[in-house]
Amino acid sequence: MIFSKQIPLHHLALFCRSLRTMLHAGVPFIKTFELAAESAAHSRVKQLSKNVVKGLREGKDLATIVAEWSSILPELFVKMISVGEQTGQLPEVLEALADHYDSTVRLRREFRSEIILPILQFLAAIVVVGGVIWATGFIAEMRTSEPEEGDVSSDILGWGLQGESGVIKWFAGWGIALTAVILVYKGLTYVLPALIIFHRFLLHLPVIGPCLRAFAIARFSWAYHLTQSAGVPLAEGIEASLSATGNPYFASKGPALIADISAGQTISESFRRTDLFDKSYLQMVTVGEVAGTVPEVLHRLGPQFEDQAYRSLKFLSSAAATAVWGTVATFIIILIFRIGAWYLDMINAGLQAI
C-alpha cells in the first residue's frame, strides 16, 4: 500500500465522517465540499473535494464526478456514493462507509502490531547467524597467519561461509531473496489469474487460511448489509460486497455467484456453491433467507467473524513467533554440537603433533 495511488483509508474515513456531519447539519451541498477541501489533511482528498465543487457548479451529479476519480477511490466507495445520492440517504451511507474504513484500518493496525515481533525475531536471527559467520573467519585467522581461501577447517556451520566475505554473501543472499519475494508478489498484482491462484492457495493453508477467510467474510457481511439496506440491485450489491473483501479469490467468484442467483438458485445455495463460506455461516444465511432478513443476519454475523479473525490473527502471530524461536533454538543446538566437534578435532590434532 506504500506505493498505492488510492487515498489512504484513514483519510477517507475522516473525509466521509466530515461530509456526513456537515450534510446532516443542513450545510448546502457545494459548501460542504468547499469546507472539506479547506480542512483536508491529505492532498488527494483536497484535490477530490475541489473537483467535486467544480463539477457540481458545472451541473454534474456527485456520482458522475466521483466515478471520474475511481482510480484513487475504492470501488465500494464509488458505488455507494451513487446509491446514496439516488436514494437520498447520502449522510447515512457516508457514516456507514466511515465506520467500515475505520474498522479496516483497525484490522490492519492489529495485524501489523501482531506480526511485527516475529518479523523482528526473524531479522535478529539472520543477524546472529551473520555474527557467527564472521566469528568463524576470526577463528581461522587465529589458527594460521595465512589462511587459505576456501579453507573449511574452521567452517563450523559447514556452509562454506567464513569471515567478512561470508557475511557479505549471507546478507546479500537474504536481501536478494526478500527482494525477489516482494517483486514476485508485485508482479502477481498485474496478472489477475495468477493473483487469484495465489490467494486461493493462501486460503487453504492451515493457519493463515482461517485468518484471511474470517477477515474476508466479515467485510463481505458488512458490505452486503450496507448495499442491500441502501437499495442496491442484488447483482451489483454482491459484486461490490465481494470486492470489499479485498481478496481477489473472493472477488473472482462474483460472476458465478450472480449467474446462479439469476438462474433461480437461492442465495444460500448460491453461497454454498462458491466454497467461500463455512457451514455455520451458510446455516444462518438459510435462516435469514426463509425469514426475509438476510442483510440483517449478515450484519449481526460480521462482528462475530471479525472477532474470529482477531483470534486467528493472534494465533498466527504466536505460531510465527514459535516457528522463529524454534528455528533459532535448533540452530543454536546444532552450532553447539559443531563447536564441540571442532574443538575435539583441535585437541586431537594437538595430541597427534606431540
Tab-separated table of C-alpha atoms in Angstrom:
chain	number	residue	atom	x	y	z
A	1	MET	CA	0.000	0.000	0.000
A	2	ILE	CA	3.024	2.316	0.264
A	3	PHE	CA	3.032	2.988	-3.491
A	4	SER	CA	-0.760	2.937	-3.928
A	5	LYS	CA	-2.355	5.849	-5.745
A	6	GLN	CA	-5.568	5.473	-3.754
A	7	ILE	CA	-6.480	7.752	-0.876
A	8	PRO	CA	-5.339	6.139	2.412
A	9	LEU	CA	-8.311	4.590	4.192
A	10	HIS	CA	-7.916	6.554	7.423
A	11	HIS	CA	-8.049	9.817	5.460
A	12	LEU	CA	-11.046	8.502	3.511
A	13	ALA	CA	-12.820	7.641	6.780
A	14	LEU	CA	-12.230	11.182	8.081
A	15	PHE	CA	-13.481	12.572	4.771
A	16	CYS	CA	-16.682	10.506	4.894
A	17	ARG	CA	-17.374	11.398	8.506
A	18	SER	CA	-16.772	15.103	7.888
A	19	LEU	CA	-19.129	15.113	4.889
A	20	ARG	CA	-21.780	13.216	6.835
A	21	THR	CA	-21.650	15.665	9.763
A	22	MET	CA	-21.997	18.740	7.540
A	23	LEU	CA	-24.750	17.279	5.345
A	24	HIS	CA	-26.679	16.059	8.392
A	25	ALA	CA	-26.413	19.572	9.870
A	26	GLY	CA	-28.002	21.045	6.736
A	27	VAL	CA	-24.904	22.615	5.154
A	28	PRO	CA	-25.512	23.181	1.392
A	29	PHE	CA	-24.000	20.581	-0.895
A	30	ILE	CA	-21.384	22.742	-2.623
A	31	LYS	CA	-20.448	24.490	0.616
A	32	THR	CA	-19.898	21.082	2.246
A	33	PHE	CA	-17.224	20.125	-0.265
A	34	GLU	CA	-15.665	23.592	-0.172
A	35	LEU	CA	-15.211	23.232	3.585
A	36	ALA	CA	-13.928	19.670	3.104
A	37	ALA	CA	-11.295	20.953	0.653
A	38	GLU	CA	-10.166	23.603	3.136
A	39	SER	CA	-9.849	21.188	6.066
A	40	ALA	CA	-8.482	18.145	4.189
A	41	ALA	CA	-5.211	16.838	5.608
A	42	HIS	CA	-4.372	14.756	2.513
A	43	SER	CA	-3.550	16.251	-0.882
A	44	ARG	CA	-5.715	13.788	-2.838
A	45	VAL	CA	-8.719	14.417	-0.576
A	46	LYS	CA	-8.252	18.168	-1.124
A	47	GLN	CA	-7.938	17.637	-4.868
A	48	LEU	CA	-11.030	15.425	-4.982
A	49	SER	CA	-13.109	17.921	-2.983
A	50	LYS	CA	-12.108	20.803	-5.242
A	51	ASN	CA	-13.014	18.827	-8.353
A	52	VAL	CA	-16.371	17.851	-6.838
A	53	VAL	CA	-17.119	21.549	-6.242
A	54	LYS	CA	-16.093	22.353	-9.814
A	55	GLY	CA	-18.208	19.540	-11.246
A	56	LEU	CA	-21.286	20.427	-9.190
A	57	ARG	CA	-21.102	24.016	-10.415
A	58	GLU	CA	-20.960	22.691	-13.981
A	59	GLY	CA	-24.197	20.797	-13.385
A	60	LYS	CA	-22.822	17.287	-12.961
A	61	ASP	CA	-24.202	14.917	-10.349
A	62	LEU	CA	-21.988	13.682	-7.497
A	63	ALA	CA	-21.950	10.043	-8.682
A	64	THR	CA	-20.601	11.038	-12.104
A	65	ILE	CA	-17.875	13.221	-10.597
A	66	VAL	CA	-16.785	10.547	-8.137
A	67	ALA	CA	-16.730	7.903	-10.900
A	68	GLU	CA	-14.259	10.079	-12.827
A	69	TRP	CA	-11.885	9.742	-9.863
A	70	SER	CA	-12.297	5.993	-9.395
A	71	SER	CA	-8.554	5.451	-9.820
A	72	ILE	CA	-7.891	6.964	-6.370
A	73	LEU	CA	-11.054	5.653	-4.667
A	74	PRO	CA	-12.158	2.147	-3.576
A	75	GLU	CA	-14.782	0.559	-5.825
A	76	LEU	CA	-17.220	0.247	-2.923
A	77	PHE	CA	-16.984	3.979	-2.197
A	78	VAL	CA	-17.799	4.887	-5.816
A	79	LYS	CA	-20.819	2.581	-5.936
A	80	MET	CA	-22.198	3.546	-2.530
A	81	ILE	CA	-21.964	7.290	-3.257
A	82	SER	CA	-24.089	6.672	-6.337
A	83	VAL	CA	-26.594	4.678	-4.303
A	84	GLY	CA	-26.709	7.275	-1.526
A	85	GLU	CA	-27.359	10.075	-3.995
A	86	GLN	CA	-30.100	8.150	-5.793
A	87	THR	CA	-31.898	7.088	-2.597
A	88	GLY	CA	-31.464	10.355	-0.688
A	89	GLN	CA	-29.545	8.516	2.048
A	90	LEU	CA	-26.125	10.009	1.360
A	91	PRO	CA	-25.414	11.039	5.011
A	92	GLU	CA	-26.296	7.527	6.233
A	93	VAL	CA	-24.189	5.915	3.515
A	94	LEU	CA	-21.220	8.167	4.350
A	95	GLU	CA	-21.479	7.266	8.039
A	96	ALA	CA	-21.545	3.547	7.204
A	97	LEU	CA	-18.546	3.937	4.885
A	98	ALA	CA	-16.636	5.822	7.584
A	99	ASP	CA	-17.318	3.012	10.082
A	100	HIS	CA	-16.225	0.429	7.513
A	101	TYR	CA	-12.938	2.164	6.704
A	102	ASP	CA	-12.220	2.797	10.394
A	103	SER	CA	-12.742	-0.923	11.037
A	104	THR	CA	-10.482	-1.870	8.117
A	105	VAL	CA	-7.729	0.460	9.352
A	106	ARG	CA	-8.051	-1.016	12.845
A	107	LEU	CA	-7.776	-4.553	11.494
A	108	ARG	CA	-4.643	-3.661	9.526
A	109	ARG	CA	-3.112	-1.972	12.553
A	110	GLU	CA	-3.821	-5.030	14.682
A	111	PHE	CA	-2.262	-7.283	12.061
A	112	ARG	CA	0.892	-5.174	11.882
A	113	SER	CA	1.233	-4.981	15.651
A	114	GLU	CA	0.820	-8.755	15.970
A	115	ILE	CA	3.203	-9.674	13.168
A	116	ILE	CA	5.969	-7.158	13.892
A	117	LEU	CA	7.547	-9.205	16.740
A	118	PRO	CA	8.005	-12.425	14.684
A	119	ILE	CA	9.487	-10.333	11.866
A	120	LEU	CA	11.956	-8.668	14.241
A	121	GLN	CA	12.850	-12.066	15.700
A	122	PHE	CA	13.468	-13.426	12.210
A	123	LEU	CA	15.695	-10.472	11.313
A	124	ALA	CA	17.563	-10.834	14.625
A	125	ALA	CA	18.195	-14.500	13.830
A	126	ILE	CA	19.704	-13.532	10.463
A	127	VAL	CA	21.983	-11.017	12.199
A	128	VAL	CA	23.059	-13.589	14.810
A	129	VAL	CA	23.966	-16.105	12.120
A	130	GLY	CA	25.903	-13.362	10.340
A	131	GLY	CA	27.855	-12.796	13.553
A	132	VAL	CA	28.686	-16.495	13.779
A	133	ILE	CA	29.896	-16.486	10.166
A	134	TRP	CA	32.174	-13.529	10.935
A	135	ALA	CA	33.467	-15.327	14.057
A	136	THR	CA	34.482	-18.376	12.025
A	137	GLY	CA	36.713	-16.161	9.918
A	138	PHE	CA	38.263	-14.718	13.103
A	139	ILE	CA	38.912	-18.245	14.373
A	140	ALA	CA	40.546	-19.194	11.067
A	141	GLU	CA	42.887	-16.195	11.333
A	142	MET	CA	43.927	-17.280	14.845
A	143	ARG	CA	44.754	-20.783	13.607
A	144	THR	CA	47.070	-19.618	10.874
A	145	SER	CA	48.702	-16.351	9.954
A	146	GLU	CA	47.991	-17.013	6.278
A	147	PRO	CA	44.518	-18.607	5.988
A	148	GLU	CA	43.949	-20.153	2.593
A	149	GLU	CA	40.994	-19.087	0.533
A	150	GLY	CA	38.251	-21.695	0.729
A	151	ASP	CA	39.698	-23.329	3.831
A	152	VAL	CA	36.814	-25.114	5.536
A	153	SER	CA	38.707	-26.413	8.538
A	154	SER	CA	37.216	-23.551	10.577
A	155	ASP	CA	33.861	-23.606	8.794
A	156	ILE	CA	31.833	-24.520	11.888
A	157	LEU	CA	28.477	-24.091	10.127
A	158	GLY	CA	29.527	-26.185	7.140
A	159	TRP	CA	28.066	-23.668	4.674
A	160	GLY	CA	31.320	-22.536	3.092
A	161	LEU	CA	30.835	-19.030	4.530
A	162	GLN	CA	33.567	-17.502	6.701
A	163	GLY	CA	34.782	-14.064	7.697
A	164	GLU	CA	33.850	-10.772	6.110
A	165	SER	CA	33.327	-12.248	2.646
A	166	GLY	CA	30.974	-14.865	4.106
A	167	VAL	CA	28.987	-12.200	5.978
A	168	ILE	CA	28.617	-10.167	2.792
A	169	LYS	CA	27.382	-13.220	0.879
A	170	TRP	CA	24.992	-14.145	3.727
A	171	PHE	CA	23.302	-10.739	3.944
A	172	ALA	CA	23.348	-10.229	0.176
A	173	GLY	CA	21.663	-13.611	-0.298
A	174	TRP	CA	18.859	-12.756	2.119
A	175	GLY	CA	18.491	-9.308	0.576
A	176	ILE	CA	18.116	-10.825	-2.892
A	177	ALA	CA	15.663	-13.468	-1.617
A	178	LEU	CA	13.407	-10.961	0.172
A	179	THR	CA	13.514	-8.555	-2.765
A	180	ALA	CA	12.581	-11.405	-5.106
A	181	VAL	CA	9.569	-12.310	-2.949
A	182	ILE	CA	8.342	-8.698	-2.992
A	183	LEU	CA	8.866	-8.348	-6.743
A	184	VAL	CA	7.099	-11.639	-7.454
A	185	TYR	CA	4.059	-10.562	-5.405
A	186	LYS	CA	4.051	-7.134	-7.086
A	187	GLY	CA	4.244	-8.915	-10.427
A	188	LEU	CA	1.273	-11.073	-9.494
A	189	THR	CA	-0.855	-7.962	-8.965
A	190	TYR	CA	-0.546	-7.298	-12.703
A	191	VAL	CA	-1.562	-10.852	-13.639
A	192	LEU	CA	-5.029	-11.367	-12.179
A	193	PRO	CA	-5.339	-15.146	-12.804
A	194	ALA	CA	-2.012	-15.762	-11.028
A	195	LEU	CA	-3.029	-13.461	-8.152
A	196	ILE	CA	-6.316	-15.344	-7.750
A	197	ILE	CA	-4.498	-18.703	-7.642
A	198	PHE	CA	-2.048	-17.318	-5.077
A	199	HIS	CA	-4.821	-16.084	-2.753
A	200	ARG	CA	-6.708	-19.343	-3.173
A	201	PHE	CA	-3.548	-21.162	-2.070
A	202	LEU	CA	-3.248	-18.897	0.994
A	203	LEU	CA	-6.868	-19.575	1.974
A	204	HIS	CA	-6.145	-23.311	2.134
A	205	LEU	CA	-3.069	-23.041	4.355
A	206	PRO	CA	-3.638	-24.473	7.880
A	207	VAL	CA	-3.016	-21.340	9.980
A	208	ILE	CA	-3.053	-18.429	7.530
A	209	GLY	CA	-6.174	-19.571	5.652
A	210	PRO	CA	-8.737	-19.322	8.515
A	211	CYS	CA	-7.437	-15.865	9.437
A	212	LEU	CA	-7.713	-14.485	5.888
A	213	ARG	CA	-11.110	-16.135	5.346
A	214	ALA	CA	-12.539	-14.671	8.566
A	215	PHE	CA	-11.390	-11.172	7.592
A	216	ALA	CA	-12.895	-11.525	4.120
A	217	ILE	CA	-16.241	-12.864	5.393
A	218	ALA	CA	-16.524	-10.090	7.996
A	219	ARG	CA	-16.027	-7.432	5.300
A	220	PHE	CA	-18.381	-9.188	2.876
A	221	SER	CA	-21.123	-9.354	5.522
A	222	TRP	CA	-20.822	-5.653	6.318
A	223	ALA	CA	-20.803	-4.590	2.662
A	224	TYR	CA	-23.743	-6.869	1.766
A	225	HIS	CA	-25.853	-5.392	4.565
A	226	LEU	CA	-24.930	-1.865	3.517
A	227	THR	CA	-25.656	-2.340	-0.193
A	228	GLN	CA	-28.964	-4.128	0.350
A	229	SER	CA	-30.142	-1.678	3.015
A	230	ALA	CA	-29.410	1.164	0.610
A	231	GLY	CA	-31.402	-0.448	-2.188
A	232	VAL	CA	-28.593	-1.566	-4.482
A	233	PRO	CA	-29.698	-4.230	-7.002
A	234	LEU	CA	-28.716	-7.687	-5.748
A	235	ALA	CA	-26.220	-8.423	-8.535
A	236	GLU	CA	-24.410	-5.105	-8.104
A	237	GLY	CA	-24.523	-5.461	-4.325
A	238	ILE	CA	-22.915	-8.894	-4.404
A	239	GLU	CA	-20.207	-7.727	-6.801
A	240	ALA	CA	-19.415	-4.701	-4.620
A	241	SER	CA	-19.501	-6.801	-1.433
A	242	LEU	CA	-17.052	-9.366	-2.803
A	243	SER	CA	-14.809	-6.534	-3.966
A	244	ALA	CA	-14.952	-5.028	-0.451
A	245	THR	CA	-13.296	-8.171	0.960
A	246	GLY	CA	-10.002	-7.062	-0.573
A	247	ASN	CA	-9.393	-10.702	-1.541
A	248	PRO	CA	-9.001	-11.385	-5.299
A	249	TYR	CA	-10.174	-15.003	-4.903
A	250	PHE	CA	-13.421	-13.894	-3.235
A	251	ALA	CA	-13.921	-11.207	-5.885
A	252	SER	CA	-13.384	-13.758	-8.676
A	253	LYS	CA	-16.456	-15.693	-7.511
A	254	GLY	CA	-18.763	-12.763	-8.340
A	255	PRO	CA	-19.792	-13.737	-11.907
A	256	ALA	CA	-20.584	-17.365	-10.965
A	257	LEU	CA	-22.492	-16.303	-7.856
A	258	ILE	CA	-24.563	-13.757	-9.770
A	259	ALA	CA	-25.205	-16.288	-12.551
A	260	ASP	CA	-26.513	-18.873	-10.040
A	261	ILE	CA	-28.884	-16.363	-8.430
A	262	SER	CA	-30.071	-15.148	-11.849
A	263	ALA	CA	-30.765	-18.767	-12.800
A	264	GLY	CA	-33.148	-19.122	-9.852
A	265	GLN	CA	-30.857	-20.568	-7.183
A	266	THR	CA	-31.475	-19.442	-3.626
A	267	ILE	CA	-28.959	-17.098	-2.027
A	268	SER	CA	-27.865	-19.732	0.482
A	269	GLU	CA	-27.383	-22.379	-2.214
A	270	SER	CA	-25.503	-19.927	-4.419
A	271	PHE	CA	-23.228	-19.051	-1.496
A	272	ARG	CA	-22.646	-22.745	-0.816
A	273	ARG	CA	-21.541	-23.410	-4.395
A	274	THR	CA	-18.758	-20.815	-4.134
A	275	ASP	CA	-16.934	-22.791	-1.408
A	276	LEU	CA	-16.096	-19.485	0.297
A	277	PHE	CA	-18.209	-19.742	3.444
A	278	ASP	CA	-18.276	-22.249	6.305
A	279	LYS	CA	-21.298	-24.345	7.322
A	280	SER	CA	-22.379	-22.232	10.306
A	281	TYR	CA	-22.405	-19.099	8.150
A	282	LEU	CA	-24.449	-20.813	5.441
A	283	GLN	CA	-26.935	-22.082	8.022
A	284	MET	CA	-27.518	-18.547	9.288
A	285	VAL	CA	-27.933	-17.292	5.704
A	286	THR	CA	-30.539	-20.012	5.120
A	287	VAL	CA	-32.451	-18.948	8.233
A	288	GLY	CA	-32.290	-15.310	7.159
A	289	GLU	CA	-33.459	-16.181	3.663
A	290	VAL	CA	-36.516	-18.008	4.993
A	291	ALA	CA	-37.336	-15.032	7.212
A	292	GLY	CA	-36.505	-12.491	4.506
A	293	THR	CA	-33.812	-10.869	6.658
A	294	VAL	CA	-30.522	-11.903	5.018
A	295	PRO	CA	-28.929	-8.404	5.214
A	296	GLU	CA	-29.780	-8.117	8.921
A	297	VAL	CA	-28.446	-11.600	9.645
A	298	LEU	CA	-25.164	-10.863	7.867
A	299	HIS	CA	-24.925	-7.546	9.704
A	300	ARG	CA	-25.002	-9.482	13.003
A	301	LEU	CA	-22.568	-12.105	11.728
A	302	GLY	CA	-19.969	-9.543	10.618
A	303	PRO	CA	-18.703	-8.668	14.131
A	304	GLN	CA	-18.584	-12.360	15.056
A	305	PHE	CA	-16.277	-13.128	12.143
A	306	GLU	CA	-14.252	-10.012	12.904
A	307	ASP	CA	-13.668	-11.347	16.431
A	308	GLN	CA	-12.795	-14.736	14.946
A	309	ALA	CA	-10.327	-13.001	12.634
A	310	TYR	CA	-8.681	-11.311	15.628
A	311	ARG	CA	-8.319	-14.655	17.410
A	312	SER	CA	-6.909	-16.266	14.275
A	313	LEU	CA	-4.508	-13.359	13.883
A	314	LYS	CA	-3.202	-13.735	17.427
A	315	PHE	CA	-2.784	-17.473	16.896
A	316	LEU	CA	-0.998	-16.804	13.597
A	317	SER	CA	1.440	-14.362	15.186
A	318	SER	CA	2.018	-16.762	18.081
A	319	ALA	CA	2.668	-19.624	15.662
A	320	ALA	CA	5.068	-17.440	13.642
A	321	ALA	CA	6.954	-16.428	16.800
A	322	THR	CA	7.150	-20.074	17.901
A	323	ALA	CA	8.439	-21.118	14.476
A	324	VAL	CA	11.127	-18.414	14.546
A	325	TRP	CA	12.246	-19.275	18.081
A	326	GLY	CA	12.173	-22.977	17.261
A	327	THR	CA	14.380	-22.391	14.226
A	328	VAL	CA	16.793	-20.272	16.257
A	329	ALA	CA	16.897	-22.850	19.074
A	330	THR	CA	17.571	-25.646	16.572
A	331	PHE	CA	20.355	-23.613	15.002
A	332	ILE	CA	21.932	-22.932	18.414
A	333	ILE	CA	21.818	-26.637	19.333
A	334	ILE	CA	23.425	-27.610	16.023
A	335	LEU	CA	26.010	-24.860	16.476
A	336	ILE	CA	26.904	-26.124	19.967
A	337	PHE	CA	27.474	-29.648	18.658
A	338	ARG	CA	29.525	-28.359	15.717
A	339	ILE	CA	31.692	-26.208	18.008
A	340	GLY	CA	32.180	-29.219	20.293
A	341	ALA	CA	33.181	-31.422	17.365
A	342	TRP	CA	35.522	-28.734	16.024
A	343	TYR	CA	37.103	-28.290	19.482
A	344	LEU	CA	37.671	-32.055	19.815
A	345	ASP	CA	39.325	-32.055	16.388
A	346	MET	CA	41.633	-29.286	17.571
A	347	ILE	CA	42.571	-31.291	20.683
A	348	ASN	CA	43.179	-34.462	18.649
A	349	ALA	CA	45.328	-32.545	16.198
A	350	GLY	CA	47.376	-31.112	19.079
A	351	LEU	CA	47.834	-34.523	20.695
A	352	GLN	CA	48.958	-36.041	17.402
A	353	ALA	CA	51.532	-33.297	16.989
A	354	ILE	CA	53.126	-34.096	20.388
